[in-house]
Coordinates of C-alpha atoms and ligand atoms in Angstrom, one line a residue:
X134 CA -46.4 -142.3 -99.6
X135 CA -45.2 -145.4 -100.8
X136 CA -47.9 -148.4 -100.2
X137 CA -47.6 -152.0 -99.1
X138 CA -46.9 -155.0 -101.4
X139 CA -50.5 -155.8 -101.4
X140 CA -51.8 -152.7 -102.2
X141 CA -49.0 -151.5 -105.2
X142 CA -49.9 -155.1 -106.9
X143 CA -54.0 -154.0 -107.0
X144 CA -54.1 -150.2 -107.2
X145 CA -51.1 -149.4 -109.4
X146 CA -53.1 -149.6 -113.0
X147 CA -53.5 -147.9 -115.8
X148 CA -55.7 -144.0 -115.7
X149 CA -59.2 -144.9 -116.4
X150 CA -60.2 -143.8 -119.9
X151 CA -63.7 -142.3 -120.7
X152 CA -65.3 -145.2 -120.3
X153 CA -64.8 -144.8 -116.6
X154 CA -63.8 -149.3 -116.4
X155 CA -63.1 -150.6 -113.3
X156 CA -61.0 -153.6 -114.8
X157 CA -58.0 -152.3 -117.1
X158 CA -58.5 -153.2 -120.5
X159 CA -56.7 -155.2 -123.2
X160 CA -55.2 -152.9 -125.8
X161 CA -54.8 -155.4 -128.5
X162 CA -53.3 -152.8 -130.9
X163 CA -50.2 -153.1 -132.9
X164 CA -49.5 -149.7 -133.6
X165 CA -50.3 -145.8 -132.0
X166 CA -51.6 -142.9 -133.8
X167 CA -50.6 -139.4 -134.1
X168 CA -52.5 -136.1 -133.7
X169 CA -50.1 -134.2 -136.8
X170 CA -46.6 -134.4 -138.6
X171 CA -44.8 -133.0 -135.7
X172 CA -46.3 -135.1 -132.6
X173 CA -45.2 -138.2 -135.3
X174 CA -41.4 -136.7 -135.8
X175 CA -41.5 -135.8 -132.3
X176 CA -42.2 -139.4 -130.7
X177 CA -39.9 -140.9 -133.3
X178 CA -36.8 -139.0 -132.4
X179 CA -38.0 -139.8 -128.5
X180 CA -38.4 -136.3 -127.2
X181 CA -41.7 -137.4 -126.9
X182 CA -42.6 -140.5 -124.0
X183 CA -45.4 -142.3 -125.8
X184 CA -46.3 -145.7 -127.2
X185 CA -45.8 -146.2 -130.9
X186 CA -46.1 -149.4 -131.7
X187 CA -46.0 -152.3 -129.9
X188 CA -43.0 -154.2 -130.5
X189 CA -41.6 -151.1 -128.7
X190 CA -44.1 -150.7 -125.9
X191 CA -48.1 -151.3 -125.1
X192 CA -50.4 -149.9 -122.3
X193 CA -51.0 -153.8 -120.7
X194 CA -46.9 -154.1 -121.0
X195 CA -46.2 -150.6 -119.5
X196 CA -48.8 -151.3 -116.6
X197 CA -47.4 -154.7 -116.1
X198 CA -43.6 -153.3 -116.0
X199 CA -44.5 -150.8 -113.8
X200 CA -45.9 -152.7 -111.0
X201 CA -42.9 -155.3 -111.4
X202 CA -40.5 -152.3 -111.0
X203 CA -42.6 -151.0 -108.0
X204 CA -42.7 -153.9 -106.1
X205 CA -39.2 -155.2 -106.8
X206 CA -37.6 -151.3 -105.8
X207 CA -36.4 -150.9 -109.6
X208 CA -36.0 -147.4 -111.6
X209 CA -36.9 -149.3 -114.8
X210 CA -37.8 -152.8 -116.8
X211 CA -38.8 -154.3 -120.1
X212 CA -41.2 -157.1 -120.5
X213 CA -40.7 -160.1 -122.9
X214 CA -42.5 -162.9 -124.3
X215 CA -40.6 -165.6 -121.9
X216 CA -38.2 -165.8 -119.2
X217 CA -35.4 -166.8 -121.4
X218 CA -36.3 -164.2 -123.9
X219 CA -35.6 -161.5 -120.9
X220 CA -32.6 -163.8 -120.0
X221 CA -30.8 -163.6 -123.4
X222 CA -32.0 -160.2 -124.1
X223 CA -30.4 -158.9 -121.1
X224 CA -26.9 -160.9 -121.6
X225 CA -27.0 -160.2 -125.4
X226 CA -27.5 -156.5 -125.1
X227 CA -25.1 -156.1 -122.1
X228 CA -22.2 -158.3 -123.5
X229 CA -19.4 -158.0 -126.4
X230 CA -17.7 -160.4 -127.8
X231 CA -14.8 -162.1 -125.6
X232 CA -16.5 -160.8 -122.2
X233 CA -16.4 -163.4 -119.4
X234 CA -19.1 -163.9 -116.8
X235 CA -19.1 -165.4 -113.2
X236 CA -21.9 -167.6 -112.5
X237 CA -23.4 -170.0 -109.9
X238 CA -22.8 -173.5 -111.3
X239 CA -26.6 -174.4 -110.2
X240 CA -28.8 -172.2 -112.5
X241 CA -31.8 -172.9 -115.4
X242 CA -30.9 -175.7 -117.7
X243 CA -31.8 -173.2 -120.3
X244 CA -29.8 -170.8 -118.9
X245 CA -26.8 -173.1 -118.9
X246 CA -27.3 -173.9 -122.8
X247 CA -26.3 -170.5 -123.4
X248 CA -23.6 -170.5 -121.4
X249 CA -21.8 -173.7 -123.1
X250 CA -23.8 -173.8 -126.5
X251 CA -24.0 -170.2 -127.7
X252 CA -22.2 -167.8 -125.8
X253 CA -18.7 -169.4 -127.0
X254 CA -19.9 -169.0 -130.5
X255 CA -19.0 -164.8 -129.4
X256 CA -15.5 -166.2 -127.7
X257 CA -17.8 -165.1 -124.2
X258 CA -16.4 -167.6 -121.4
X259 CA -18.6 -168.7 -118.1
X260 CA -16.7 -169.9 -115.2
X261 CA -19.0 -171.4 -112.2
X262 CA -19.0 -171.5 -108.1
X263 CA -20.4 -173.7 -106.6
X264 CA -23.0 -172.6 -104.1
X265 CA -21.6 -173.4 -100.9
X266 CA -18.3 -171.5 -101.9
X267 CA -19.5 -168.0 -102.5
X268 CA -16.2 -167.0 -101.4
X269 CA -14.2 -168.7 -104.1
X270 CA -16.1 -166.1 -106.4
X271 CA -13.2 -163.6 -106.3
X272 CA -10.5 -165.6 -107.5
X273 CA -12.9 -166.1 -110.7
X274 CA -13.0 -162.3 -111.4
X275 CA -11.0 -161.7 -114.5
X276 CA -9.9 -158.0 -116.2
X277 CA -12.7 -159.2 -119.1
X278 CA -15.8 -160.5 -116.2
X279 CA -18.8 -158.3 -117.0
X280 CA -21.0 -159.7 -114.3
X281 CA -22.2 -162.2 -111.7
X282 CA -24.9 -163.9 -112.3
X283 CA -27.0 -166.1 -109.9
X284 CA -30.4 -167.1 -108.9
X285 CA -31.9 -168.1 -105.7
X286 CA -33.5 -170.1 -104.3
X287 CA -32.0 -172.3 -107.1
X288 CA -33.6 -174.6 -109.6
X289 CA -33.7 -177.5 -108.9
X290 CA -32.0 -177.7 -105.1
X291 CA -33.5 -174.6 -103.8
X292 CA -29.9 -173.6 -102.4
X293 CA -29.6 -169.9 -101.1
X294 CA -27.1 -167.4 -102.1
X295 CA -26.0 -164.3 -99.8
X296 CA -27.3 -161.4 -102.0
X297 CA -25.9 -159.2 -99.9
X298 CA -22.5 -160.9 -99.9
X299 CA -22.3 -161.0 -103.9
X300 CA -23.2 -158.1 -104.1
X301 CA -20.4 -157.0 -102.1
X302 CA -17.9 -159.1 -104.3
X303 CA -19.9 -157.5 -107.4
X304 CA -19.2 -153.9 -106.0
X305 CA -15.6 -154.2 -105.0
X306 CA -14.3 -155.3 -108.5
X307 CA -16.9 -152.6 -110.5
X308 CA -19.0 -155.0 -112.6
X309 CA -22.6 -155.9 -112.4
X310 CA -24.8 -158.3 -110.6
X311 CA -27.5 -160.0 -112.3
X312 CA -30.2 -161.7 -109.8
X313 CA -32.7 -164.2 -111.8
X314 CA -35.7 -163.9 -109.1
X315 CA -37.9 -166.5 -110.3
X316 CA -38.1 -169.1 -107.5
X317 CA -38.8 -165.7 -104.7
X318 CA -41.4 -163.7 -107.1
X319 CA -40.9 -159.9 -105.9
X320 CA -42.8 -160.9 -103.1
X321 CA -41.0 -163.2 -101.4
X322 CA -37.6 -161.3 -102.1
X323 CA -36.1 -158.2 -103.8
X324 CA -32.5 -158.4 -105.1
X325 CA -32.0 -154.8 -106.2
X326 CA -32.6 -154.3 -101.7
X327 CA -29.2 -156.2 -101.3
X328 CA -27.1 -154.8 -104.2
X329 CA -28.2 -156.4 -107.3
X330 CA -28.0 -154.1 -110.8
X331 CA -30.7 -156.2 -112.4
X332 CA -33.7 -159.0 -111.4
X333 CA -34.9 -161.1 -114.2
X334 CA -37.8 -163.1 -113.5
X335 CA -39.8 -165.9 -115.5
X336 CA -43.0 -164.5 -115.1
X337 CA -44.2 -167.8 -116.6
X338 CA -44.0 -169.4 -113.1
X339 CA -45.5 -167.7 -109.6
X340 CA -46.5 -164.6 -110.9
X341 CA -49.1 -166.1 -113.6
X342 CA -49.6 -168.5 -110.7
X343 CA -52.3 -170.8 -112.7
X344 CA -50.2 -172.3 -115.8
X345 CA -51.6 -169.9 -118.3
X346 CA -49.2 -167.3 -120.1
X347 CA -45.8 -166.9 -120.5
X348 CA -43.8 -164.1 -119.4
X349 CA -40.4 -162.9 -118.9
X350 CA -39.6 -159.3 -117.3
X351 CA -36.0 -157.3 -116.5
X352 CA -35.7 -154.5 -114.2
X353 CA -33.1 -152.5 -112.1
X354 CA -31.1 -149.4 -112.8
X355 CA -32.4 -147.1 -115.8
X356 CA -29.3 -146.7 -118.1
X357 CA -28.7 -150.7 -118.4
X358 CA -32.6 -151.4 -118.9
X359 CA -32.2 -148.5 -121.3
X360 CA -29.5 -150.8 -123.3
X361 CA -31.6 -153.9 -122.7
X362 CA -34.5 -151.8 -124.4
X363 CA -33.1 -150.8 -127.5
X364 CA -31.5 -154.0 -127.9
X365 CA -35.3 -155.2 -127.8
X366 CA -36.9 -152.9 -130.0
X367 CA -34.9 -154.5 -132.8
X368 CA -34.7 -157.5 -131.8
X369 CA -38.7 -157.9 -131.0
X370 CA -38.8 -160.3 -128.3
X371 CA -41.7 -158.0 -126.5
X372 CA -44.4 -159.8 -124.4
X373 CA -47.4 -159.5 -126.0
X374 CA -50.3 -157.1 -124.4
X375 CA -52.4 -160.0 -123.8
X376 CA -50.2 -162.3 -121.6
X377 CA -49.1 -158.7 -120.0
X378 CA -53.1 -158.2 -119.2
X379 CA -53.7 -161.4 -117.4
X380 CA -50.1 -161.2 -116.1
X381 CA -51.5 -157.8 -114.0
X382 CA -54.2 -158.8 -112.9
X383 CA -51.8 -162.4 -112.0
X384 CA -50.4 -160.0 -109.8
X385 CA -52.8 -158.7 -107.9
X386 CA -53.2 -162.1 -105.4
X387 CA -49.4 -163.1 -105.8
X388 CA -49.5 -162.1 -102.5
X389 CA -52.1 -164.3 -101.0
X390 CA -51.0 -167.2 -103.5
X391 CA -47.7 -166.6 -102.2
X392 CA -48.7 -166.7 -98.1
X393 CA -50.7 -169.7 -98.9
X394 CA -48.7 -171.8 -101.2
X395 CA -45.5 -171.4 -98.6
X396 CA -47.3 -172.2 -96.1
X397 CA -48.2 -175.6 -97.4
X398 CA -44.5 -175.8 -98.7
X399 CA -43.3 -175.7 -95.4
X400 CA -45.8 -178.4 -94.1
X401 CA -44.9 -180.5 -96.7
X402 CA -41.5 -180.3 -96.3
X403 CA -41.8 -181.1 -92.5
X404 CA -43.8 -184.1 -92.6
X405 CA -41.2 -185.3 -95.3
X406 CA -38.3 -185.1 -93.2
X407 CA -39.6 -187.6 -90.7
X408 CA -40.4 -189.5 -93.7
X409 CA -38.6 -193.0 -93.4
X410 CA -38.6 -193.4 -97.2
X411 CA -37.3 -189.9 -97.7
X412 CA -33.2 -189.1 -97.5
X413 CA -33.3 -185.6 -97.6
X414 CA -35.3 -182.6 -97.4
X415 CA -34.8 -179.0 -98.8
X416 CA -36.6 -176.5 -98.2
X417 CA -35.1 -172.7 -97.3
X418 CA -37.0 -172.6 -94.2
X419 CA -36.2 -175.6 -92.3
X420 CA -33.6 -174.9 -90.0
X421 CA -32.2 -178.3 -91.4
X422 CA -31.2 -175.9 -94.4
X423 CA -27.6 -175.5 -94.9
X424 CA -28.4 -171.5 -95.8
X425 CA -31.2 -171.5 -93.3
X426 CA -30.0 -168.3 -91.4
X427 CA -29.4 -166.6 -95.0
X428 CA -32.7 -167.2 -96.2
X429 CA -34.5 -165.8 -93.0
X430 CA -32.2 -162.5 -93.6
X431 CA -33.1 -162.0 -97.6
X432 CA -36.8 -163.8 -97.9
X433 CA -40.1 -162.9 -96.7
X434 CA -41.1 -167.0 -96.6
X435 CA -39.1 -170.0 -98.0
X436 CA -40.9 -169.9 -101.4
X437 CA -43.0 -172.9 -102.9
X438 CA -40.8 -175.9 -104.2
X439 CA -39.6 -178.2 -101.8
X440 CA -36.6 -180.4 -103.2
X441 CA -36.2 -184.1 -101.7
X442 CA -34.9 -187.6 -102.7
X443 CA -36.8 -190.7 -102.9
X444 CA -34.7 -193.9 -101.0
X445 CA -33.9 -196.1 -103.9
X446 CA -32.2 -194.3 -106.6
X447 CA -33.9 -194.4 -110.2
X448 CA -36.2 -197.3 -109.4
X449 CA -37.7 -195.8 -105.9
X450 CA -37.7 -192.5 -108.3
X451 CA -40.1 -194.1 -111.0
X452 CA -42.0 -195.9 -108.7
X453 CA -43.1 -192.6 -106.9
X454 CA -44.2 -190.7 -110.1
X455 CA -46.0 -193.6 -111.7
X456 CA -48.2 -193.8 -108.1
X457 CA -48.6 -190.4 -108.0
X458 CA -52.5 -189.9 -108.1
X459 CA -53.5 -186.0 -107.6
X460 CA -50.2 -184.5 -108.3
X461 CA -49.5 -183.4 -111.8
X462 CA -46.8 -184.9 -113.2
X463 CA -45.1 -181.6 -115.6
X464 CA -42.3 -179.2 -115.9
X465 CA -43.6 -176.4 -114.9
X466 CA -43.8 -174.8 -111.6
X467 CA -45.5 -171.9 -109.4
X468 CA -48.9 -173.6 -110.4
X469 CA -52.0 -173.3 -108.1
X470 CA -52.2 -177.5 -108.8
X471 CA -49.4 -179.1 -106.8
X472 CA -46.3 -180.9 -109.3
X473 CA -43.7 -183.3 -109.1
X474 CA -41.0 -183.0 -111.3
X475 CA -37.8 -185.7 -112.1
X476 CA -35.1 -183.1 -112.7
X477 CA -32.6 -186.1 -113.7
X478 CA -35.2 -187.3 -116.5
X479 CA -36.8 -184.1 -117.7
X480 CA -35.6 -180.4 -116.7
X481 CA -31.7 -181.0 -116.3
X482 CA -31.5 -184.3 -118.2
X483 CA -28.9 -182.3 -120.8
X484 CA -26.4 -182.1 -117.7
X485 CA -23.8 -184.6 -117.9
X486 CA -23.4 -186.6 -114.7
X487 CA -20.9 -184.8 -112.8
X488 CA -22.8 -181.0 -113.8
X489 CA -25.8 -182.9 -112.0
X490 CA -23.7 -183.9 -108.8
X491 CA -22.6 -180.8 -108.5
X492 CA -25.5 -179.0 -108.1
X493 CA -27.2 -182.0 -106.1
X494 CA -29.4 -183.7 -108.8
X495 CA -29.9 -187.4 -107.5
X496 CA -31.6 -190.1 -109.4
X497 CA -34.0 -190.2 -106.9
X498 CA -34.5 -186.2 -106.5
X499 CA -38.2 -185.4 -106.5
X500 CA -38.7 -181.2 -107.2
X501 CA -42.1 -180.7 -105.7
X502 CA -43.9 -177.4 -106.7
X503 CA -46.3 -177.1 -104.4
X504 CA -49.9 -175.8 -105.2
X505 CA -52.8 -174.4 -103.6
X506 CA -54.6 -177.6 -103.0
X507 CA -55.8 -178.2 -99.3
X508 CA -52.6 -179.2 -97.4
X509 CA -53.9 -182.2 -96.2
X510 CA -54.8 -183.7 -99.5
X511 CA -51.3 -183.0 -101.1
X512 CA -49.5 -184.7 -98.3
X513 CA -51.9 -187.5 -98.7
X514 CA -50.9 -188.0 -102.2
X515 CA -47.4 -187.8 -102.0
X516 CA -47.5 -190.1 -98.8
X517 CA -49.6 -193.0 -100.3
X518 CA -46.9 -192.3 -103.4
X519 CA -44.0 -192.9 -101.3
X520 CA -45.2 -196.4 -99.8
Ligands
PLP83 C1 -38.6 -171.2 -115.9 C2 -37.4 -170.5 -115.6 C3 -36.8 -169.6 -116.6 C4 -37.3 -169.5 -118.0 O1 -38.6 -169.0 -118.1 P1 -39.6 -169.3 -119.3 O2 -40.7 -168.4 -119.0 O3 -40.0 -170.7 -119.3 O4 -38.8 -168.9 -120.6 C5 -35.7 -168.9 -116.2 N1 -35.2 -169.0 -114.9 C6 -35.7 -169.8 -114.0 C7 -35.1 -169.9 -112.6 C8 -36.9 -170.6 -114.3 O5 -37.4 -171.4 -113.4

């Protein structure tokens, strides 16, 4: 019988060993032993499932990839030191030189290096949609395009994609669709429900949930994870068993970090669009949302950034983070502390202007991340900011 959310995250561990634990423990071990020659030949040429060394695979990052597969409806995953390590990984692995790739326009500034910095280096082109033309995807579909790759809710806007419809586009032309899950979690939504071939996540953000470790994890169908892992073995960009330890037991209260810190999201995001220093609100689940209808179809709650713009341009913009008083100012996000980001200044400031327009980064665009504070107190904060 297959189990709720809730109760995969807590239960699905590791077999007990002798020492009959109750908490799974760290396997800080670099390499596996063997009972004889043969067990050793045996494991090596792969007839044989088992954990050799660690580069390859580890009992924290097995029991970590296993519940993210569970929970997300995968066959298979890898784990990897960082989000962009599982990002690469799973382009460089799946790519050959003068492939082409279809992506949303709005994705990870990090993401987008790689796109204009690297991947030409291997003659591999990137053409973009912009999000509120999904349908333009098709006439972007060339003999060479391996995949399509989006995220949603995306970073910085939180815009919303129609899985469902690109995965349609995806299916009809026979090449892949790669979801990056981070903003949802595998809570909040699950990709591989809708059509997607693979989910990446940054597991960096929600899922660690307290600023801690970082993490990066791909899953989906078995023979392209299977590419992805041999690719990784050599490569050795493998999370360590460590950050895949706390990472587990991260995932046992995504759920009611999740529940909590979307709630607050969405009371923050209606008191700010009443706001009369505010322009504009985003936030998946106000019906103000241009892909309101969308994100009630493909998400469980509207996730736990809330994008909006100061009045005022760059001066309003400063002015806001400099009164700031409770808020952390950082990059990061999916904290349980509440932060306010300047995606113009900091996360995206490597976009040119017209990149940042076109994925709706204002001067005075404030990405909130919000935390697990008492609602009251983070509104508070950001109010007396705003004054
Ligand atoms: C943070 C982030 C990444 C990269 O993750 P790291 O763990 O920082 O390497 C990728 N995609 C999205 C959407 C992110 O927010």
């Amino acid at each position: 019988m297959s189990k709720n959310f809730e109760t995969t995250a807590i239960r699905d561990q590791l077999t007990r060993t002798e020492n009959m634990e109750h908490s799974v423990p760290l396997y800080l071990t670099s390499g596996f032993v063997f009972e004889d020659a043969e067990e050793m030949r045996a494991s090596f040429a792969e007839e044989k499932q088992r954990d050799l060394y660690s580069r390859y695979s580890n009992p924290n990052t097995n029991e970590f990839v296993s519940k993210i597969c569970k929970l997300e409806g995968a066959e298979d995953g890898f784990a990897f030191a960082t989000g962009m390590a599982a990002v690469y990984s799973t382009f460089a692995a799946l790519l050959d030189a003068g492939d082409h790739i279809v992506s949303c326009r709005s994705v990870f500034g990090a993401t987008h290096g790689l796109f204009t910095k690297y991947f030409p280096k291997w003659n591999i082109e990137t053409s973009y949609f912009k999000i509120d033309a999904v349908t333009e995807v098709e006439k972007l579909i060339q003999p060479n395009t391996k995949f399509i790759y989006a995220e949603s809710p995306t970073n910085p806007g939180v815009d919303v994609l129609d899985l469902e419809l690109l995965s349609r586009i995806a299916k009809k032309h026979n090449i892949l669709l790669i979801i990056d899950n981070c903003f949802a979690t595998p809570y909040l939504q699950n990709p591989i429900k809708f059509g997607a071939d693979l989910v990446i996540h940054s597991a960096t953000k929600l899922i660690d949930g307290q600023g801690r470790v970082l993490g990066g994890v791909t899953v989906g169908k078995k023979e392209l994870i299977r590419e992805i892992y041999l690719f990784s073995r050599l490569t050795g960009p493998a999370m360590s068993p460590f950050n895949a330890w706390v990472l587990s037991k991260s995932l046992e209260t995504l759920a009611v970090r999740a529940d909590r810190q979307c709630e607050n999201a969405l009371k923050l995001a209606e008191f700010l669009e009443g706001h009369p220093k505010v322009n504009l609100v985003k936030y998946p689940f106000l019906k103000s949302h241009p892909q309101y209808e969308i994100a009630k179809k493909q998400m469980r709650a509207g996730g736990t950034i809330v994008a909006f713009e100061v009045k005022g341009g760059t001066d309003a913009g400063r002015k806001f983070f400099d009164s700031i008083k409770m808020c952390s100012l950082s990059a990061n996000l999916g904290d349980s502390r509440t932060i306010v980001t300047h995606p113009t200044s900091t996360t995206h400031a490597k976009l040119g202007t017209g990149d940042k327009l076109a994925v709706g980064i204002t001067d005075g665009m404030v990405r909130c991340s919000v935390g697990l504070e008492h609602i009251d107190d983070i509104i508070a904060d950001i109010d007396q900011a705003l004054m």
